[in-house]
Coordinates of C-alpha atoms in Angstrom, one line a residue:
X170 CA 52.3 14.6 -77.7
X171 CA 53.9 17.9 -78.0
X172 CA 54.9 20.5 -80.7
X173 CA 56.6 18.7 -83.4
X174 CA 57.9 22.1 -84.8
X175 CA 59.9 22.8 -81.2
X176 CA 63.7 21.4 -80.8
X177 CA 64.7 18.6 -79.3
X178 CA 67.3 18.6 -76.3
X179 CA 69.3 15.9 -75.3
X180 CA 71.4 16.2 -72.2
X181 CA 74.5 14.0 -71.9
X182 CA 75.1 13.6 -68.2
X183 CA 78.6 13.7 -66.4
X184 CA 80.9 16.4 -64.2
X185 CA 82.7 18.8 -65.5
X186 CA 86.6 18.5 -65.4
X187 CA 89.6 16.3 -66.8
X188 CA 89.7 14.3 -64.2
X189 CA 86.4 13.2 -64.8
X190 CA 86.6 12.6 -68.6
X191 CA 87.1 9.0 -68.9
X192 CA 85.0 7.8 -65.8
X193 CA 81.9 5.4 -66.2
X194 CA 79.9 8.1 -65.1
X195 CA 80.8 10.4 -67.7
X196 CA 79.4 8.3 -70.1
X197 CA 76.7 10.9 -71.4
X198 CA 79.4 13.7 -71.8
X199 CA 81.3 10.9 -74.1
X200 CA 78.0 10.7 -76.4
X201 CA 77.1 14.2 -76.3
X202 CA 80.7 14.9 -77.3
X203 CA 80.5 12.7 -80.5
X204 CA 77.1 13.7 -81.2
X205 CA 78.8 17.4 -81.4
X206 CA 81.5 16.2 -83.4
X207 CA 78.8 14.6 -85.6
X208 CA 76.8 17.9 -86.3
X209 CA 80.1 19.4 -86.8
X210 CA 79.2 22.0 -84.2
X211 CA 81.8 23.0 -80.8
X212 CA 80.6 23.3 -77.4
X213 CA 79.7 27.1 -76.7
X214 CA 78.9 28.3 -72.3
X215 CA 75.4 28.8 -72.7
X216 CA 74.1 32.3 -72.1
X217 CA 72.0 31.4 -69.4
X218 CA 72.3 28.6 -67.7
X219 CA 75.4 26.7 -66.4
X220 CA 76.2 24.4 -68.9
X221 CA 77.6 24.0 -72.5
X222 CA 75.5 23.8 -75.6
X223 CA 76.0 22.8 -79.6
X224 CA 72.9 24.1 -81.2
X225 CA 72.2 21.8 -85.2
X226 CA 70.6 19.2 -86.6
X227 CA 70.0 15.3 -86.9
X228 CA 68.6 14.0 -89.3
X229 CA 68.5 13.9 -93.3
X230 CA 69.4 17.2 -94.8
X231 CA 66.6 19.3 -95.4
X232 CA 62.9 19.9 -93.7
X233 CA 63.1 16.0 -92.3
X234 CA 66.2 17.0 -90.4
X235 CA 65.0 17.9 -86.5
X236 CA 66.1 20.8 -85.0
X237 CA 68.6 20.1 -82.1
X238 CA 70.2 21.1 -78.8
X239 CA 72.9 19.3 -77.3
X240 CA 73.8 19.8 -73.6
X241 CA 76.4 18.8 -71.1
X242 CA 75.2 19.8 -67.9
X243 CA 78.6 21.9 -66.0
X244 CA 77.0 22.3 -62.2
X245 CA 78.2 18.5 -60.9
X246 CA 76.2 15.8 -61.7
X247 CA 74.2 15.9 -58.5
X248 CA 72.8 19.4 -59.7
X249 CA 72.2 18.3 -63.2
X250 CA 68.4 19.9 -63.1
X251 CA 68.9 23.1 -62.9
X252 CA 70.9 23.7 -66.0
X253 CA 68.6 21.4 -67.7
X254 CA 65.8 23.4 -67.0
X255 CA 67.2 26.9 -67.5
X256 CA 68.0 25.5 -71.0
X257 CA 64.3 24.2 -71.6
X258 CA 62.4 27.2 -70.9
X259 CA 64.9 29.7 -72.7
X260 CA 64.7 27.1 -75.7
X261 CA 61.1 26.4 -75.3
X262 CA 62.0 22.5 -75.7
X263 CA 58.3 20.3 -74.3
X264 CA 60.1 17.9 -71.9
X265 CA 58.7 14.6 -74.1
X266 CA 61.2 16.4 -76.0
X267 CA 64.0 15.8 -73.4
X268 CA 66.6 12.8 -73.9
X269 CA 69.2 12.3 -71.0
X270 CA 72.1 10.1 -71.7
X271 CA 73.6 8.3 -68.6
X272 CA 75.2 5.4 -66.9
X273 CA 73.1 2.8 -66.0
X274 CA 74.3 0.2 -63.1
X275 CA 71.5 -2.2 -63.5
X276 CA 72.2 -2.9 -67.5
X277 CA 75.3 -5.0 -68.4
X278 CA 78.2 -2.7 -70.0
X279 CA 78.1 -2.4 -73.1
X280 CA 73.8 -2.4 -73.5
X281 CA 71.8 0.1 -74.2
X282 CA 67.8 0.3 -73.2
X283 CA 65.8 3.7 -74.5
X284 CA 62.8 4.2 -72.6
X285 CA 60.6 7.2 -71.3
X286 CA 59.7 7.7 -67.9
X287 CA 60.7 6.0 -64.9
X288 CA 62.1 6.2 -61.3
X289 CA 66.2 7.5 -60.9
X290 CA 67.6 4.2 -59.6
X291 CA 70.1 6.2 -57.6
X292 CA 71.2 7.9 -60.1
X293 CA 72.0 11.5 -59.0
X294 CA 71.5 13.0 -62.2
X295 CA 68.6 11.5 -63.3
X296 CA 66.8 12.7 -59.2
X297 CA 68.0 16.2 -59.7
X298 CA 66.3 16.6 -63.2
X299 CA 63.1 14.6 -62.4
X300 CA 63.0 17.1 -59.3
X301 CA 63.2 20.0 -61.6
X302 CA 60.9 18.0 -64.4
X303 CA 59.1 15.4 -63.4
X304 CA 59.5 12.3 -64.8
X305 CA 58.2 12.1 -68.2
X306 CA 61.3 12.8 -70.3
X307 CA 63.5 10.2 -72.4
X308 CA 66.7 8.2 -71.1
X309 CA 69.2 6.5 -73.2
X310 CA 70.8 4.4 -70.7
X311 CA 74.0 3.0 -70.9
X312 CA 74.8 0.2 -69.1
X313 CA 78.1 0.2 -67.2
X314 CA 77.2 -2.6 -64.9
X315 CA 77.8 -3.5 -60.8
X316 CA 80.6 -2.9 -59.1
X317 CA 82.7 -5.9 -58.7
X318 CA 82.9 -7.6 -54.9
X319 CA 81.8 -5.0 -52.1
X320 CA 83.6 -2.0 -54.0
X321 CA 81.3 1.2 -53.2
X322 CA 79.0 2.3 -55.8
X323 CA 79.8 5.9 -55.7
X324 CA 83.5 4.6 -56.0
X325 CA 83.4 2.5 -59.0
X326 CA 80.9 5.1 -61.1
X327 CA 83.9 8.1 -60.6
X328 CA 86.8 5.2 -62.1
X329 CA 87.7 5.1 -65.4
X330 CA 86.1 2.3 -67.7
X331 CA 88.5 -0.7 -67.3
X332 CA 91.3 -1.7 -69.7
X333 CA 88.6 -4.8 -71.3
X334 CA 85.5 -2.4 -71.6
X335 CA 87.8 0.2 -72.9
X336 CA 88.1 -1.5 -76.3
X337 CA 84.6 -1.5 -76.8
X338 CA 83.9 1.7 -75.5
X339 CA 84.2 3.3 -78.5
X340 CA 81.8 1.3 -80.3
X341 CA 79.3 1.9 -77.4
X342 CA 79.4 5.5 -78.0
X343 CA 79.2 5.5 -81.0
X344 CA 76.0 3.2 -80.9
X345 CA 74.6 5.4 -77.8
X346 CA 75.3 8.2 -80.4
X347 CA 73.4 6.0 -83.4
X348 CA 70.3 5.2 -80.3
X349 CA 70.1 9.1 -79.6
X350 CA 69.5 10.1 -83.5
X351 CA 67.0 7.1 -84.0
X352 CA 64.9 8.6 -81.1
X353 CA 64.6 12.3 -83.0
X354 CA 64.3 10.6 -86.2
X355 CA 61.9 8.0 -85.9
X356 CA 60.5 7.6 -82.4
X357 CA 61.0 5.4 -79.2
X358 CA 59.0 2.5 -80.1
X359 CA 61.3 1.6 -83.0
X360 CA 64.2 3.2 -81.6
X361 CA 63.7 0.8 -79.2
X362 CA 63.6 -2.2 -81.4
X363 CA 66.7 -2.0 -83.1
X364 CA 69.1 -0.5 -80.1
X365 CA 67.3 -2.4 -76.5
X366 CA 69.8 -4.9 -75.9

């Protein structure tokens, strides 16, 4: 296991953009954005890698709190591993360390599954980092479900969240949000058994 002194990083995946802001893909930029808001910190450019960062801490006040950095890759999704590895070596974060937030088409919306490890799925986020990283860092996944009929998938991940999934989209964030802090706080195996649907 690695340094439990380093930070954490967790990496909410999306693209850059308004016109991106509410798709299904953007999912991780919606938790990472709450998670922000939760540390009370503001997305700052990071000095050298292309992406935006909130630097704080989850946790209980005090030395059990875990030293945190929050990132929302801004190179396009299908780039995602670049930023995210600029931002581990000039933090120094152990990539066990690493939690990537994303949309998951294989889980039901609204489900969550935590895990570590693992192959990409087709997810262009997820192949770009694991190219940078390998594959041993942490996912909260977020389901978001199939497209419906024989729409494409690379058209239904770029729509916005329907009109129905859109009032429970806030309370999947926020639970995606609650998922992310059990993970620093107390560990994927019971992370995993209160938020795996």
């Amino acid at each position: 296991m690695s340094d439990s002194t380093g930070p954490w990083m967790v990496v909410g995946l999306g693209n850059p953009g308004p016109e991106y802001a509410g798709n299904r893909h953007n999912i991780g930029f919606m938790v990472a954005d709450l998670l922000a808001e939760r540390m009370g910190g503001k997305f700052k450019r990071a000095h050298k890698a292309q992406a935006q960062v909130v630097e704080g801490r989850i946790g209980p006040p005090g030395p059990a709190s875990a030293r945190v950095v929050l990132a929302k890759p801004m190179s396009y999704m299908n780039l995602s591993g670049g930023p995210v590895t600029a931002l581990k070596e000039f933090y120094k974060v152990p990539t066990d360390r690493i939690i990537a937030v994303h949309d998951e088409l294989d889980i039901d919306f609204p489900t969550l599954r935590l895990k570590l490890g693992g192959g990409d799925n087709g997810h262009n986020g997820l192949k770009s980092i694991t190219k940078s990283l390998g594959a041993d860092y942490l996912r909260v996944r977020a389901g978001i479900g199939r497209p419906p009929g024989r729409m494409d998938v690379a058209a239904f991940v770029l729509k916005d969240f329907s009109s129905a999934e859109r009032k429970e989209l806030e309370w999947f964030v926020d639970r995606a949000a609650d998922a992310v802090e059990a993970l620093v706080t107390g560990g994927l195996e019971r992370a995993q058994s209160s938020y795996n649907g």
